[in-house]
Amino acid sequence: MGYARSQIILHWLVFVLIAAQFIGHEPIRAAFGVWMKGGESAFSPLVAGHVAGGMLVLVLALWRLGLRRKHGVPPLPAEEGPLGRALAHLTHGMLYVLLILMPVSGAVAWFGASQTAAYGHGLLRCGMLGFVALHIIGALYHQFVLKDDLMARMKRAP
């Protein structure tokens, strides 16, 4: 059993969006700093893109959760031990939590001019980096150490 085609497409689309958000975060950070000091910044397509990208991540994450509920997920390999199972569930659960909290905290910071939300958004950013790294390390471990072809589930639908 593998993931449905829609789940695979959304996984990689969210991956690209998250990467773009991380790479292009500096313009919105700078604009927010100017705004918090009482200044005004000119319209920037990079800032608008970050805001729109964050909202799109939120929508796609909720869509992914709906698809997950509808289609389920493939089972973990039978030989996966209790620690591996717990780590997989923790990592995936935290990624979904962060995919929801990051756009929400970013929106509250930006639209509500909230320094507290901006600080929280920055902390969540660190958490996202950590859990994305853990997710990638786990996938690579399965691919190259365990050689169980786990990654094939996210490459093609059954």
PDB file of C-alpha atoms in Angstrom:
ATOM      1  CA  MET A   1       0.000   0.000   0.000  1.00  0.00           C
ATOM      2  CA  GLY A   2       1.277   3.480  -0.814  1.00  0.00           C
ATOM      3  CA  TYR A   3       0.034   7.041  -0.652  1.00  0.00           C
ATOM      4  CA  ALA A   4      -2.705   8.276  -2.991  1.00  0.00           C
ATOM      5  CA  ARG A   5      -1.528  10.373  -5.946  1.00  0.00           C
ATOM      6  CA  SER A   6      -3.110  13.501  -4.418  1.00  0.00           C
ATOM      7  CA  GLN A   7      -1.214  12.907  -1.160  1.00  0.00           C
ATOM      8  CA  ILE A   8       2.074  12.563  -3.027  1.00  0.00           C
ATOM      9  CA  ILE A   9       1.504  15.722  -5.079  1.00  0.00           C
ATOM     10  CA  LEU A  10       0.550  17.737  -1.984  1.00  0.00           C
ATOM     11  CA  HIS A  11       3.549  16.408  -0.037  1.00  0.00           C
ATOM     12  CA  TRP A  12       5.999  17.656  -2.664  1.00  0.00           C
ATOM     13  CA  LEU A  13       4.110  20.899  -3.255  1.00  0.00           C
ATOM     14  CA  VAL A  14       4.202  21.700   0.469  1.00  0.00           C
ATOM     15  CA  PHE A  15       7.901  20.771   0.520  1.00  0.00           C
ATOM     16  CA  VAL A  16       8.631  23.294  -2.269  1.00  0.00           C
ATOM     17  CA  LEU A  17       6.524  25.988  -0.574  1.00  0.00           C
ATOM     18  CA  ILE A  18       8.204  25.474   2.800  1.00  0.00           C
ATOM     19  CA  ALA A  19      11.652  25.615   1.177  1.00  0.00           C
ATOM     20  CA  ALA A  20      10.684  28.856  -0.589  1.00  0.00           C
ATOM     21  CA  GLN A  21       9.369  30.307   2.691  1.00  0.00           C
ATOM     22  CA  PHE A  22      12.663  29.566   4.439  1.00  0.00           C
ATOM     23  CA  ILE A  23      14.829  30.823   1.596  1.00  0.00           C
ATOM     24  CA  GLY A  24      12.802  33.996   1.069  1.00  0.00           C
ATOM     25  CA  HIS A  25      11.976  35.006   4.635  1.00  0.00           C
ATOM     26  CA  GLU A  26      14.405  37.917   4.921  1.00  0.00           C
ATOM     27  CA  PRO A  27      12.324  40.561   3.058  1.00  0.00           C
ATOM     28  CA  ILE A  28       9.280  40.059   5.298  1.00  0.00           C
ATOM     29  CA  ARG A  29      11.481  40.023   8.381  1.00  0.00           C
ATOM     30  CA  ALA A  30      13.021  43.349   7.351  1.00  0.00           C
ATOM     31  CA  ALA A  31       9.635  44.870   6.450  1.00  0.00           C
ATOM     32  CA  PHE A  32       8.153  43.758   9.774  1.00  0.00           C
ATOM     33  CA  GLY A  33      11.075  45.356  11.632  1.00  0.00           C
ATOM     34  CA  VAL A  34      10.564  48.666   9.818  1.00  0.00           C
ATOM     35  CA  TRP A  35       6.827  48.531  10.465  1.00  0.00           C
ATOM     36  CA  MET A  36       7.287  47.799  14.179  1.00  0.00           C
ATOM     37  CA  LYS A  37       9.543  50.860  14.482  1.00  0.00           C
ATOM     38  CA  GLY A  38       6.747  53.031  13.089  1.00  0.00           C
ATOM     39  CA  GLY A  39       8.082  53.245   9.554  1.00  0.00           C
ATOM     40  CA  GLU A  40       6.453  52.359   6.292  1.00  0.00           C
ATOM     41  CA  SER A  41       7.818  50.055   3.677  1.00  0.00           C
ATOM     42  CA  ALA A  42       6.917  50.087   0.008  1.00  0.00           C
ATOM     43  CA  PHE A  43       5.005  47.218  -1.529  1.00  0.00           C
ATOM     44  CA  SER A  44       7.255  44.240  -2.123  1.00  0.00           C
ATOM     45  CA  PRO A  45       6.255  41.224  -4.199  1.00  0.00           C
ATOM     46  CA  LEU A  46       8.608  39.137  -2.027  1.00  0.00           C
ATOM     47  CA  VAL A  47       6.741  40.131   1.130  1.00  0.00           C
ATOM     48  CA  ALA A  48       3.377  39.543  -0.541  1.00  0.00           C
ATOM     49  CA  GLY A  49       4.657  36.194  -1.793  1.00  0.00           C
ATOM     50  CA  HIS A  50       5.698  35.156   1.695  1.00  0.00           C
ATOM     51  CA  VAL A  51       2.289  36.046   3.128  1.00  0.00           C
ATOM     52  CA  ALA A  52       0.435  34.301   0.277  1.00  0.00           C
ATOM     53  CA  GLY A  53       2.784  31.320   0.481  1.00  0.00           C
ATOM     54  CA  GLY A  54       2.130  30.948   4.191  1.00  0.00           C
ATOM     55  CA  MET A  55      -1.618  31.007   3.689  1.00  0.00           C
ATOM     56  CA  LEU A  56      -1.260  28.442   0.898  1.00  0.00           C
ATOM     57  CA  VAL A  57       0.793  26.191   3.191  1.00  0.00           C
ATOM     58  CA  LEU A  58      -2.022  26.361   5.757  1.00  0.00           C
ATOM     59  CA  VAL A  59      -4.692  25.488   3.187  1.00  0.00           C
ATOM     60  CA  LEU A  60      -2.629  22.631   1.750  1.00  0.00           C
ATOM     61  CA  ALA A  61      -1.804  21.265   5.223  1.00  0.00           C
ATOM     62  CA  LEU A  62      -5.497  21.155   6.104  1.00  0.00           C
ATOM     63  CA  TRP A  63      -6.224  19.526   2.739  1.00  0.00           C
ATOM     64  CA  ARG A  64      -3.492  16.958   3.449  1.00  0.00           C
ATOM     65  CA  LEU A  65      -5.057  16.175   6.819  1.00  0.00           C
ATOM     66  CA  GLY A  66      -8.404  15.646   5.099  1.00  0.00           C
ATOM     67  CA  LEU A  67      -6.824  13.311   2.547  1.00  0.00           C
ATOM     68  CA  ARG A  68      -5.009  11.496   5.327  1.00  0.00           C
ATOM     69  CA  ARG A  69      -8.322  10.906   7.036  1.00  0.00           C
ATOM     70  CA  LYS A  70      -9.978   9.811   3.782  1.00  0.00           C
ATOM     71  CA  HIS A  71      -7.217   7.583   2.383  1.00  0.00           C
ATOM     72  CA  GLY A  72      -5.222   6.734   5.496  1.00  0.00           C
ATOM     73  CA  VAL A  73      -1.486   6.193   5.365  1.00  0.00           C
ATOM     74  CA  PRO A  74       0.550   3.141   4.469  1.00  0.00           C
ATOM     75  CA  PRO A  75       1.644   1.090   7.467  1.00  0.00           C
ATOM     76  CA  LEU A  76       5.185   1.376   8.728  1.00  0.00           C
ATOM     77  CA  PRO A  77       7.450  -1.522   7.786  1.00  0.00           C
ATOM     78  CA  ALA A  78       6.717  -4.603   9.916  1.00  0.00           C
ATOM     79  CA  GLU A  79      10.328  -4.715  11.099  1.00  0.00           C
ATOM     80  CA  GLU A  80      10.171  -1.144  12.446  1.00  0.00           C
ATOM     81  CA  GLY A  81      10.830  -1.274  16.182  1.00  0.00           C
ATOM     82  CA  PRO A  82       8.895   0.586  18.883  1.00  0.00           C
ATOM     83  CA  LEU A  83      11.389   3.472  19.012  1.00  0.00           C
ATOM     84  CA  GLY A  84      11.263   3.921  15.232  1.00  0.00           C
ATOM     85  CA  ARG A  85       7.462   3.841  15.252  1.00  0.00           C
ATOM     86  CA  ALA A  86       7.274   6.393  18.065  1.00  0.00           C
ATOM     87  CA  LEU A  87       9.784   8.658  16.296  1.00  0.00           C
ATOM     88  CA  ALA A  88       7.874   8.410  13.010  1.00  0.00           C
ATOM     89  CA  HIS A  89       4.556   9.273  14.672  1.00  0.00           C
ATOM     90  CA  LEU A  90       6.090  12.131  16.669  1.00  0.00           C
ATOM     91  CA  THR A  91       7.845  13.578  13.619  1.00  0.00           C
ATOM     92  CA  HIS A  92       4.793  13.432  11.349  1.00  0.00           C
ATOM     93  CA  GLY A  93       2.491  14.748  14.062  1.00  0.00           C
ATOM     94  CA  MET A  94       4.776  17.673  14.845  1.00  0.00           C
ATOM     95  CA  LEU A  95       5.192  18.503  11.160  1.00  0.00           C
ATOM     96  CA  TYR A  96       1.419  18.814  10.810  1.00  0.00           C
ATOM     97  CA  VAL A  97       1.178  20.917  13.983  1.00  0.00           C
ATOM     98  CA  LEU A  98       3.921  23.211  12.666  1.00  0.00           C
ATOM     99  CA  LEU A  99       2.378  23.402   9.181  1.00  0.00           C
ATOM    100  CA  ILE A 100      -0.697  24.867  10.874  1.00  0.00           C
ATOM    101  CA  LEU A 101       0.863  26.962  13.648  1.00  0.00           C
ATOM    102  CA  MET A 102       3.517  28.651  11.511  1.00  0.00           C
ATOM    103  CA  PRO A 103       1.089  30.271   9.044  1.00  0.00           C
ATOM    104  CA  VAL A 104      -1.300  31.191  11.865  1.00  0.00           C
ATOM    105  CA  SER A 105       1.437  32.798  13.963  1.00  0.00           C
ATOM    106  CA  GLY A 106       2.827  34.543  10.881  1.00  0.00           C
ATOM    107  CA  ALA A 107      -0.602  35.923  10.001  1.00  0.00           C
ATOM    108  CA  VAL A 108      -1.192  37.125  13.572  1.00  0.00           C
ATOM    109  CA  ALA A 109       2.248  38.769  13.574  1.00  0.00           C
ATOM    110  CA  TRP A 110       1.808  40.439  10.183  1.00  0.00           C
ATOM    111  CA  PHE A 111      -1.868  41.426  10.230  1.00  0.00           C
ATOM    112  CA  GLY A 112      -2.034  42.015  13.978  1.00  0.00           C
ATOM    113  CA  ALA A 113       1.337  43.773  14.282  1.00  0.00           C
ATOM    114  CA  SER A 114       2.203  41.426  17.122  1.00  0.00           C
ATOM    115  CA  GLN A 115       5.812  41.193  18.273  1.00  0.00           C
ATOM    116  CA  THR A 116       4.849  38.240  20.471  1.00  0.00           C
ATOM    117  CA  ALA A 117       3.417  36.321  17.517  1.00  0.00           C
ATOM    118  CA  ALA A 118       6.501  37.203  15.459  1.00  0.00           C
ATOM    119  CA  TYR A 119       8.744  35.846  18.217  1.00  0.00           C
ATOM    120  CA  GLY A 120       6.638  32.665  18.386  1.00  0.00           C
ATOM    121  CA  HIS A 121       6.801  32.384  14.604  1.00  0.00           C
ATOM    122  CA  GLY A 122      10.590  32.519  14.822  1.00  0.00           C
ATOM    123  CA  LEU A 123      10.667  29.787  17.472  1.00  0.00           C
ATOM    124  CA  LEU A 124       8.339  27.643  15.384  1.00  0.00           C
ATOM    125  CA  ARG A 125      10.691  28.184  12.442  1.00  0.00           C
ATOM    126  CA  CYS A 126      13.483  26.537  14.440  1.00  0.00           C
ATOM    127  CA  GLY A 127      11.175  23.654  15.331  1.00  0.00           C
ATOM    128  CA  MET A 128      10.170  23.248  11.695  1.00  0.00           C
ATOM    129  CA  LEU A 129      13.822  23.082  10.636  1.00  0.00           C
ATOM    130  CA  GLY A 130      14.477  20.424  13.250  1.00  0.00           C
ATOM    131  CA  PHE A 131      11.518  18.231  12.389  1.00  0.00           C
ATOM    132  CA  VAL A 132      12.071  18.572   8.631  1.00  0.00           C
ATOM    133  CA  ALA A 133      15.681  17.503   9.218  1.00  0.00           C
ATOM    134  CA  LEU A 134      14.509  14.552  11.333  1.00  0.00           C
ATOM    135  CA  HIS A 135      12.002  13.588   8.613  1.00  0.00           C
ATOM    136  CA  ILE A 136      14.687  13.676   5.906  1.00  0.00           C
ATOM    137  CA  ILE A 137      17.208  11.780   8.054  1.00  0.00           C
ATOM    138  CA  GLY A 138      14.587   9.114   8.745  1.00  0.00           C
ATOM    139  CA  ALA A 139      13.768   8.752   5.060  1.00  0.00           C
ATOM    140  CA  LEU A 140      17.454   8.504   4.134  1.00  0.00           C
ATOM    141  CA  TYR A 141      18.058   5.995   6.938  1.00  0.00           C
ATOM    142  CA  HIS A 142      15.298   3.789   5.546  1.00  0.00           C
ATOM    143  CA  GLN A 143      16.584   4.171   1.992  1.00  0.00           C
ATOM    144  CA  PHE A 144      20.312   3.641   2.500  1.00  0.00           C
ATOM    145  CA  VAL A 145      20.723   1.766   5.799  1.00  0.00           C
ATOM    146  CA  LEU A 146      17.610  -0.378   6.103  1.00  0.00           C
ATOM    147  CA  LYS A 147      17.130  -0.524   2.309  1.00  0.00           C
ATOM    148  CA  ASP A 148      13.398  -1.145   2.760  1.00  0.00           C
ATOM    149  CA  ASP A 149      12.330   1.112  -0.136  1.00  0.00           C
ATOM    150  CA  LEU A 150      10.126   3.152   2.207  1.00  0.00           C
ATOM    151  CA  MET A 151      10.689   6.286   0.104  1.00  0.00           C
ATOM    152  CA  ALA A 152       9.001   4.657  -2.899  1.00  0.00           C
ATOM    153  CA  ARG A 153       5.653   5.273  -1.175  1.00  0.00           C
ATOM    154  CA  MET A 154       6.104   9.026  -1.703  1.00  0.00           C
ATOM    155  CA  LYS A 155       7.370   8.731  -5.288  1.00  0.00           C
ATOM    156  CA  ARG A 156       4.525   6.923  -7.000  1.00  0.00           C
ATOM    157  CA  ALA A 157       0.945   5.974  -6.241  1.00  0.00           C
ATOM    158  CA  PRO A 158       0.088   2.274  -6.160  1.00  0.00           C
TER     159      PRO A 158
END
